[in-house]
PDB file of C-alpha atoms in Angstrom:
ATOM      1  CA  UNK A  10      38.526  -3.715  34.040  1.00 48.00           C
ATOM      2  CA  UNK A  11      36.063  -6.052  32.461  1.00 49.00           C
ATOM      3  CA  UNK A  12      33.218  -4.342  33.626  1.00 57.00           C
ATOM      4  CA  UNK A  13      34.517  -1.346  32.377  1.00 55.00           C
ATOM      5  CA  UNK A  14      35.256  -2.439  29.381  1.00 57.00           C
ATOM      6  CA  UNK A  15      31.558  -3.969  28.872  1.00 56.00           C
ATOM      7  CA  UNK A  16      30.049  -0.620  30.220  1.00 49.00           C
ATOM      8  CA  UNK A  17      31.971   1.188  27.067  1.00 51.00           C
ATOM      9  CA  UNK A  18      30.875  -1.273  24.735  1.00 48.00           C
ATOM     10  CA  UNK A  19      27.460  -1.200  25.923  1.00 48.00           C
ATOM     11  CA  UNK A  20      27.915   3.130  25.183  1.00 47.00           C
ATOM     12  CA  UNK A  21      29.137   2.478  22.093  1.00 44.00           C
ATOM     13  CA  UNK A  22      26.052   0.560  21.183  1.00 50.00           C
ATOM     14  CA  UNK A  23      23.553   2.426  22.292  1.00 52.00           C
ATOM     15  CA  UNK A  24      24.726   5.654  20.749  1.00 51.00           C
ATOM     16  CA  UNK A  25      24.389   5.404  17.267  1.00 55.00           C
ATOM     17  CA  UNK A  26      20.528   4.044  18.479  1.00 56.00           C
ATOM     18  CA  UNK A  27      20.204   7.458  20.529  1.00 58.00           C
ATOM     19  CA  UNK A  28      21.240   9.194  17.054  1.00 55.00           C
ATOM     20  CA  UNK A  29      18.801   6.797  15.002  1.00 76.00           C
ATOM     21  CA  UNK A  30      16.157   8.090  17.071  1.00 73.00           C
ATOM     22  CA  UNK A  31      17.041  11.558  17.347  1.00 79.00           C
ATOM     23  CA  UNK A  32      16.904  11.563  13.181  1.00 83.00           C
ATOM     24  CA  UNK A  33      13.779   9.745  13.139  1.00 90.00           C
ATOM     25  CA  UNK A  34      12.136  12.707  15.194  1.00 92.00           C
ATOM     26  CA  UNK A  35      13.645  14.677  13.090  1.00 93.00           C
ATOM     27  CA  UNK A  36      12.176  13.069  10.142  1.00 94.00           C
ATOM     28  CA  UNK A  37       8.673  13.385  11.239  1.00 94.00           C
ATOM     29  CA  UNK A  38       9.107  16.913  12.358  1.00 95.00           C
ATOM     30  CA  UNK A  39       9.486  17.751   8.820  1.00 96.00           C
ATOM     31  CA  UNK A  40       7.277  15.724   7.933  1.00 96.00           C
ATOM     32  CA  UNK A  41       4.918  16.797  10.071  1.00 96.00           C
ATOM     33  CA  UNK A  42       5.688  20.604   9.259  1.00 96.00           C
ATOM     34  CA  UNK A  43       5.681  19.754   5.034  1.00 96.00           C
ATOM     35  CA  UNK A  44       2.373  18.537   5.787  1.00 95.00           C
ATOM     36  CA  UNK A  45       1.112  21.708   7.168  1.00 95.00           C
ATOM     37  CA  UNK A  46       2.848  23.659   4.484  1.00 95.00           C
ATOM     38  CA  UNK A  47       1.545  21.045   1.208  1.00 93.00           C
ATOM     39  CA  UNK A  48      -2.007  21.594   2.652  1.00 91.00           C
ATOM     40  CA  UNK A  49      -1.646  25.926   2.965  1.00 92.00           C
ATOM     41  CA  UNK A  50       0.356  26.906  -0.130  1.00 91.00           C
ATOM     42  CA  UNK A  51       0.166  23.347  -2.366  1.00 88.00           C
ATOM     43  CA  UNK A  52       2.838  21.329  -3.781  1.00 89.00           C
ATOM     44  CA  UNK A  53       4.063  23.479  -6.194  1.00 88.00           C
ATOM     45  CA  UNK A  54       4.085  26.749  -4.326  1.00 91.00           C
ATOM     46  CA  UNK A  55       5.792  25.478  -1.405  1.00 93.00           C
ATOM     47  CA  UNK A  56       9.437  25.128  -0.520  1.00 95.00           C
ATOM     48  CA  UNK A  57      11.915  23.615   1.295  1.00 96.00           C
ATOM     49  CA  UNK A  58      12.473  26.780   3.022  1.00 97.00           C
ATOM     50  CA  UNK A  59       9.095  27.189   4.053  1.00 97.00           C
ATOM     51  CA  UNK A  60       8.921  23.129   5.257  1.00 97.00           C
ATOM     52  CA  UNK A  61      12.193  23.983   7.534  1.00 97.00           C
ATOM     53  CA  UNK A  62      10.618  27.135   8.967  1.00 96.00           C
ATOM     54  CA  UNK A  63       7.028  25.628   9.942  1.00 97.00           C
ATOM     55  CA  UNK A  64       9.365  22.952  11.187  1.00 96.00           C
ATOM     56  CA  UNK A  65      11.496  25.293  13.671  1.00 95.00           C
ATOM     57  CA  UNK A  66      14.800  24.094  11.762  1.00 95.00           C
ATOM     58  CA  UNK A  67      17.889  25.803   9.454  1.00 95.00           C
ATOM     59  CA  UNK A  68      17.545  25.210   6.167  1.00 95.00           C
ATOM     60  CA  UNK A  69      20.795  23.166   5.937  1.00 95.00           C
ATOM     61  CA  UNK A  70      19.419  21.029   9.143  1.00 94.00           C
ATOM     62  CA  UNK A  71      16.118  19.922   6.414  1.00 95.00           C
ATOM     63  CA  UNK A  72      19.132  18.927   3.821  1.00 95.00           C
ATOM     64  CA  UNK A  73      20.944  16.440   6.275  1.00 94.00           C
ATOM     65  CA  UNK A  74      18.149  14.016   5.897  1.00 95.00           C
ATOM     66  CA  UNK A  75      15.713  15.544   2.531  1.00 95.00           C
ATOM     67  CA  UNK A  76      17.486  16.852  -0.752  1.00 94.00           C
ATOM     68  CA  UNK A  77      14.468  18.607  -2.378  1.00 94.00           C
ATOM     69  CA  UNK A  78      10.847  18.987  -1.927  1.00 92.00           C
ATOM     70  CA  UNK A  79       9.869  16.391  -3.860  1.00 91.00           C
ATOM     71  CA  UNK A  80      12.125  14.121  -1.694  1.00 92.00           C
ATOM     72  CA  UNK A  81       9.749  14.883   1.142  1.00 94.00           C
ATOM     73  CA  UNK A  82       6.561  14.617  -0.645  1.00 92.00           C
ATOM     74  CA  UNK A  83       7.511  10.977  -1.799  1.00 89.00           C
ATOM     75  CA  UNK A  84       8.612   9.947   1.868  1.00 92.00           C
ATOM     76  CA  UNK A  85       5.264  11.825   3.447  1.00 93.00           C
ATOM     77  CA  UNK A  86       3.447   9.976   0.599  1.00 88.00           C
ATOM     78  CA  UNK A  87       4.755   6.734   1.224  1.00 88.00           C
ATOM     79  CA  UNK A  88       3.925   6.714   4.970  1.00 90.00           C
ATOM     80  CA  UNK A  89       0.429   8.220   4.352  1.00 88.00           C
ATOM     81  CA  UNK A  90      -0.306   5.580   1.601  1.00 86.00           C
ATOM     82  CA  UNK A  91       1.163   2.698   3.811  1.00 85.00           C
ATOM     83  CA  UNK A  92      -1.301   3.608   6.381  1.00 85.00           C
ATOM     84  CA  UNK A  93      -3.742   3.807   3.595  1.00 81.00           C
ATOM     85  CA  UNK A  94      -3.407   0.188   3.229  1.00 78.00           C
ATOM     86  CA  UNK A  95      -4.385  -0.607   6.584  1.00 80.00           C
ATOM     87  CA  UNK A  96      -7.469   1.269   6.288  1.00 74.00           C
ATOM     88  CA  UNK A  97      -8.378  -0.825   3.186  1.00 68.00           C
ATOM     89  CA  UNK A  98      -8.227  -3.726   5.691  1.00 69.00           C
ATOM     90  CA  UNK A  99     -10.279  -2.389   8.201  1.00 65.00           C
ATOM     91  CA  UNK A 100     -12.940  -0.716   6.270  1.00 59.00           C
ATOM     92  CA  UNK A 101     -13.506  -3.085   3.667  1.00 65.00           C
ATOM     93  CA  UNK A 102     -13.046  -6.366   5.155  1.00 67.00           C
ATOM     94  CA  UNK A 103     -15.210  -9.198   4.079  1.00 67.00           C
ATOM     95  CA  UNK A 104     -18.625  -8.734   5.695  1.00 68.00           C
ATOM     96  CA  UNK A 105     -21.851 -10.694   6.395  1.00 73.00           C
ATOM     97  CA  UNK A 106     -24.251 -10.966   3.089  1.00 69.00           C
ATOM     98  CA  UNK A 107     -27.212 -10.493   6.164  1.00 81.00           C
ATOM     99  CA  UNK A 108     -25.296  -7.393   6.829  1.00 84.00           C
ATOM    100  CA  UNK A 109     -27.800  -4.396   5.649  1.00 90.00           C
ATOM    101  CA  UNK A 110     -26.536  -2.277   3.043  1.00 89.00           C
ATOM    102  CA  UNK A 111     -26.702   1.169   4.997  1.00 92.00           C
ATOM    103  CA  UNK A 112     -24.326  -0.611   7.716  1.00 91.00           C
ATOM    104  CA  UNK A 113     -22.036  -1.846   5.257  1.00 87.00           C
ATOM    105  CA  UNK A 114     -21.673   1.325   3.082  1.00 90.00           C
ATOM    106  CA  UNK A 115     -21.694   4.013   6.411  1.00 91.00           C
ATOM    107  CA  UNK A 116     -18.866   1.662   8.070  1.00 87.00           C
ATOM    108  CA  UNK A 117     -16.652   2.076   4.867  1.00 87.00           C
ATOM    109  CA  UNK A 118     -17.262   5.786   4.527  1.00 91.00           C
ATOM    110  CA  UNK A 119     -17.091   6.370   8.180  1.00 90.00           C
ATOM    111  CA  UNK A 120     -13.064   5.077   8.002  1.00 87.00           C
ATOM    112  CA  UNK A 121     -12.064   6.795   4.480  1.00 87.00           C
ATOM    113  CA  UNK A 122     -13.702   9.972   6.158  1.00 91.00           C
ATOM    114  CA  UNK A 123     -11.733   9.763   9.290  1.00 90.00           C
ATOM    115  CA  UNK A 124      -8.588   8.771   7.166  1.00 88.00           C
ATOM    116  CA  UNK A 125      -8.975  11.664   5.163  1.00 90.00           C
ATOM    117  CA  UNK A 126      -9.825  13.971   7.811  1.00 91.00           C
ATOM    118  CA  UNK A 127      -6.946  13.240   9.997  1.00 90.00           C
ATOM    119  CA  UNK A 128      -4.649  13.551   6.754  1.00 90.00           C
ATOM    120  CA  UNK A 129      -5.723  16.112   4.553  1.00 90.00           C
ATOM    121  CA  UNK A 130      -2.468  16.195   2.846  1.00 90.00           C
ATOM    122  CA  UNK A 131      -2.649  12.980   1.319  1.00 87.00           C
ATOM    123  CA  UNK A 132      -5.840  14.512  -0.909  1.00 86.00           C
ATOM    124  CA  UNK A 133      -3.731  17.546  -1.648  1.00 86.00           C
ATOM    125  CA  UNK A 134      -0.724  15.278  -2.717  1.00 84.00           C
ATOM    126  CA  UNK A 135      -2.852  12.289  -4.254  1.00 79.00           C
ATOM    127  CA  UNK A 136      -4.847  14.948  -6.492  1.00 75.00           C
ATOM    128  CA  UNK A 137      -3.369  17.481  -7.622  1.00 71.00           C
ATOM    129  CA  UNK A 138      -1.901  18.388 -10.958  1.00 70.00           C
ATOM    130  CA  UNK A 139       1.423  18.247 -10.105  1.00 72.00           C
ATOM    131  CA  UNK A 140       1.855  14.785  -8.334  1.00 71.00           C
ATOM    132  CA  UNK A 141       5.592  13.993  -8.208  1.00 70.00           C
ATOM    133  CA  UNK A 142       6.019  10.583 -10.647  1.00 69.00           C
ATOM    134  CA  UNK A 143       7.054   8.052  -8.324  1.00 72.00           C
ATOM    135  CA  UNK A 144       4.002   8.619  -5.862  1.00 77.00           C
ATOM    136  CA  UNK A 145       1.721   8.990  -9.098  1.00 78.00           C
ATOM    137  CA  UNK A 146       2.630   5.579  -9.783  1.00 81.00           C
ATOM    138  CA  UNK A 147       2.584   4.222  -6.246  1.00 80.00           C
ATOM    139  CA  UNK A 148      -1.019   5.954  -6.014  1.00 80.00           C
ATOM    140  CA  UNK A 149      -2.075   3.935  -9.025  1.00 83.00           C
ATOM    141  CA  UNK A 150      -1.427   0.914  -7.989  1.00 83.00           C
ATOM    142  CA  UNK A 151      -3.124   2.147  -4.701  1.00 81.00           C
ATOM    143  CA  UNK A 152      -6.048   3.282  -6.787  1.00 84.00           C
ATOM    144  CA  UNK A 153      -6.201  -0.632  -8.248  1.00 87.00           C
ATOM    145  CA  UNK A 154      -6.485  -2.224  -4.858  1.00 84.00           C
ATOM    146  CA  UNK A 155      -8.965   0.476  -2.986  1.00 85.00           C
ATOM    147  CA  UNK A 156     -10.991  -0.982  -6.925  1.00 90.00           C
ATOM    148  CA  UNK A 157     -10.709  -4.529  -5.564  1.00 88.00           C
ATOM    149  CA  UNK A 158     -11.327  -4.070  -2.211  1.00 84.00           C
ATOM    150  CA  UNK A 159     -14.395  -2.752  -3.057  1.00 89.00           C
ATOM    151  CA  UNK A 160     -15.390  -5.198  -5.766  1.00 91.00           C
ATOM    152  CA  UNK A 161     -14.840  -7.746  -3.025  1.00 87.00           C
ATOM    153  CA  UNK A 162     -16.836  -6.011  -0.710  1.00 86.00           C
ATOM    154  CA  UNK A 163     -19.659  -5.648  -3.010  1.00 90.00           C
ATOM    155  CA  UNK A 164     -19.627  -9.373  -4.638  1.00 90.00           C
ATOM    156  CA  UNK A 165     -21.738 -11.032  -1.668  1.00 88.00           C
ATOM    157  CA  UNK A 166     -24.346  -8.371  -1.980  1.00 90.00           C
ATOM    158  CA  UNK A 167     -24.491  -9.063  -6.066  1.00 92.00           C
ATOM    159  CA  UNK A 168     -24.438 -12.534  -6.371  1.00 90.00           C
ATOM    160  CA  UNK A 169     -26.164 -12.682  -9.717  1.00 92.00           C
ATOM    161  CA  UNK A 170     -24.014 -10.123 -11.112  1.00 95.00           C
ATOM    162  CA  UNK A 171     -21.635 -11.253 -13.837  1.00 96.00           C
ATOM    163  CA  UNK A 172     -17.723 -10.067 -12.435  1.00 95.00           C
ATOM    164  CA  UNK A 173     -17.329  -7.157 -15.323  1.00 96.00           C
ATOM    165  CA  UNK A 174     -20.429  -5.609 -13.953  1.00 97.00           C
ATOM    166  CA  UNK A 175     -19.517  -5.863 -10.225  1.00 96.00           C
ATOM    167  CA  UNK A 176     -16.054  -4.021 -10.916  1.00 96.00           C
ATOM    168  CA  UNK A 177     -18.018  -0.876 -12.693  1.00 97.00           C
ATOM    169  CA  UNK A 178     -20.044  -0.715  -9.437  1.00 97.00           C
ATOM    170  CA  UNK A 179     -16.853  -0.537  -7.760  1.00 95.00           C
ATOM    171  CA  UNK A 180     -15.352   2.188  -9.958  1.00 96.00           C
ATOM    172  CA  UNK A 181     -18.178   4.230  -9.627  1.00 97.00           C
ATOM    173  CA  UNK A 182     -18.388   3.847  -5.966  1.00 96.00           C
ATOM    174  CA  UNK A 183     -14.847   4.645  -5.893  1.00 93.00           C
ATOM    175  CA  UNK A 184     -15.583   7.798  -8.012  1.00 94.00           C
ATOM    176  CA  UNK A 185     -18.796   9.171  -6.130  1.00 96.00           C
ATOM    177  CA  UNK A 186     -16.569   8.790  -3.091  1.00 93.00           C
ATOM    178  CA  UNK A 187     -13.699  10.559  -4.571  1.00 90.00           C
ATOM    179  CA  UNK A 188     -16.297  13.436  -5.437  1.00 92.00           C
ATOM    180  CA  UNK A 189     -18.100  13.668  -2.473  1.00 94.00           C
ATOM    181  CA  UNK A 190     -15.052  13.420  -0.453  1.00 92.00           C
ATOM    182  CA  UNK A 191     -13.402  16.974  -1.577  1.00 90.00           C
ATOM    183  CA  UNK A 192     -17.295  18.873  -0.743  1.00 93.00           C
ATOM    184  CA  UNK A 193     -16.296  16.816   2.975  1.00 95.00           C
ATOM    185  CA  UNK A 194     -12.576  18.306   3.603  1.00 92.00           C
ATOM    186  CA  UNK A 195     -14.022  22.139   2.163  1.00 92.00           C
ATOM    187  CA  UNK A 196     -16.407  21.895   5.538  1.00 94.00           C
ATOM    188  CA  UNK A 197     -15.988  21.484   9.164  1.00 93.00           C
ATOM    189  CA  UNK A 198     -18.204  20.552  11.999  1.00 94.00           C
ATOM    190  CA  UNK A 199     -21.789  20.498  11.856  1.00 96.00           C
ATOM    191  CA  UNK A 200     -21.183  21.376   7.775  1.00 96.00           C
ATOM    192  CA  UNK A 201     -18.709  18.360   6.791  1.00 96.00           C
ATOM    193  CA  UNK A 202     -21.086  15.980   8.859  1.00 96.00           C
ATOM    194  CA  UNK A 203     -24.074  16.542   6.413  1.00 97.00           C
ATOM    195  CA  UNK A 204     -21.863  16.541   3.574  1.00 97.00           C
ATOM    196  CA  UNK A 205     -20.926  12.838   5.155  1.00 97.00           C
ATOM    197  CA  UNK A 206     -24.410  12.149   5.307  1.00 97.00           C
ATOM    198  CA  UNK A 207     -25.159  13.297   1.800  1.00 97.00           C
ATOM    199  CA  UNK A 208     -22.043  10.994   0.397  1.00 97.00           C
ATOM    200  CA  UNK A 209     -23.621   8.023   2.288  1.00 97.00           C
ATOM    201  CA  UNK A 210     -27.266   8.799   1.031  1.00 97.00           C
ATOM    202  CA  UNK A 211     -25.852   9.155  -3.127  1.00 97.00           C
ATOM    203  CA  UNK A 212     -23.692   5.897  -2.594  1.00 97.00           C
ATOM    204  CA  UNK A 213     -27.263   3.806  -0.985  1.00 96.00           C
ATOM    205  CA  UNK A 214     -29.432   5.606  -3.762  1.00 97.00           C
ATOM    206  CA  UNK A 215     -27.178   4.333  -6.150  1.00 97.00           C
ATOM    207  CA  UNK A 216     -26.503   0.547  -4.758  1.00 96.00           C
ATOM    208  CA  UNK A 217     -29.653  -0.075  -3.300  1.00 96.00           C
ATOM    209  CA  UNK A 218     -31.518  -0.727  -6.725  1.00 95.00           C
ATOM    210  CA  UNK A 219     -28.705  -2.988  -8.197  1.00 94.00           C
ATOM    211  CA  UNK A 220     -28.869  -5.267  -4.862  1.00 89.00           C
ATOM    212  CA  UNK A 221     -33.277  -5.432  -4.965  1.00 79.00           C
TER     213      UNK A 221
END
């Protein structure tokens, strides 16, 4: 009896984790699926009932765990921005003021680029016109620390430079990346890696002067 007893318990426990999991697939199957539809129709032209058919699901299946579109934008937003983050870390860690500029500057790109590329949503979702509030917001405050990151990054190669001056370089790094990054997701192949190579060559032509 008591090992029968355990074996139920031990059932009991487990199930609800089976169900957790099942719903997180779930989850990212529509989020996977909204994804696909964000990036074909945009935000505003796409629907819940076009997220649960690219997603293989019933309509009422999407409302057990999203209860509108914009539900599933903030959610795909929030995971795409957390990951975001970690790319900050990565690509604009502290480097080596004997680092060369070209190395520096093509490293950074290099892991936006890839970000970007492997999530074309976010730029759909991040900037368009019709950004729900909550991830405009969120993407703000994202938009502040990409600033800094950069401003850090830039600081050991402009040691002379008073602070103020430092953080414009970083905006407008920020910017001519922004700019050159939408010519970069319009292309593929051969096409988007010159465009790459034409983003890295404006940002050096731009920096190099202010760090002679």
């Amino acid at each position: 009896m008591p090992a029968k007893s355990e074996r139920t318990a031990k059932a009991a426990k487990e199930q609800p984790r089976r169900r957790q999991a099942r719903g997180e697939r779930r989850i990212t199957q529509l989020l996977e699926a909204a994804a696909s539809v964000f990036c074909t129709t945009g935000y505003t032209a796409a629907s819940t009932n076009a997220i649960a058919r690219e997603a293989g699901v019933s309509p009422g299946t999407l409302y057990q765990f999203f209860p509108n579109k914009e539900a599933i934008a903030i959610e795909l937003g929030e995971r795409l921005m957390g990951e975001m983050r970690r790319t900050y870390g990565e690509a604009l860690a502290p480097v080596d003021p004997a680092t060369p500029l070209e190395e520096a500057v093509g490293a950074a790109v290099d892991r936006f680029i890839d970000f970007n590329c492997r999530h074309p949503v976010f730029f759909t979702l991040m900037h368009g016109p019709d950004i729900p509030g909550r991830m405009a917001e969120e993407h703000d405050a994202l938009h502040a620390t990409l600033i800094g990151r950069v401003e850090a990054l830039l600081t050991p190669f402009l040691p002379d430079t008073p602070a103020a001056d430092v953080r414009r370089t970083a905006e407008v790094c920020v910017g001519i990346y922004k700019a050159g990054l939408e010519l970069v997701l319009a292309h593929e192949g051969e096409e988007r890696e010159a465009y790459v190579r034409e983003l890295k060559n404006v940002l050096l032509r731009y920096l190099t002067p202010l760090v002679d």
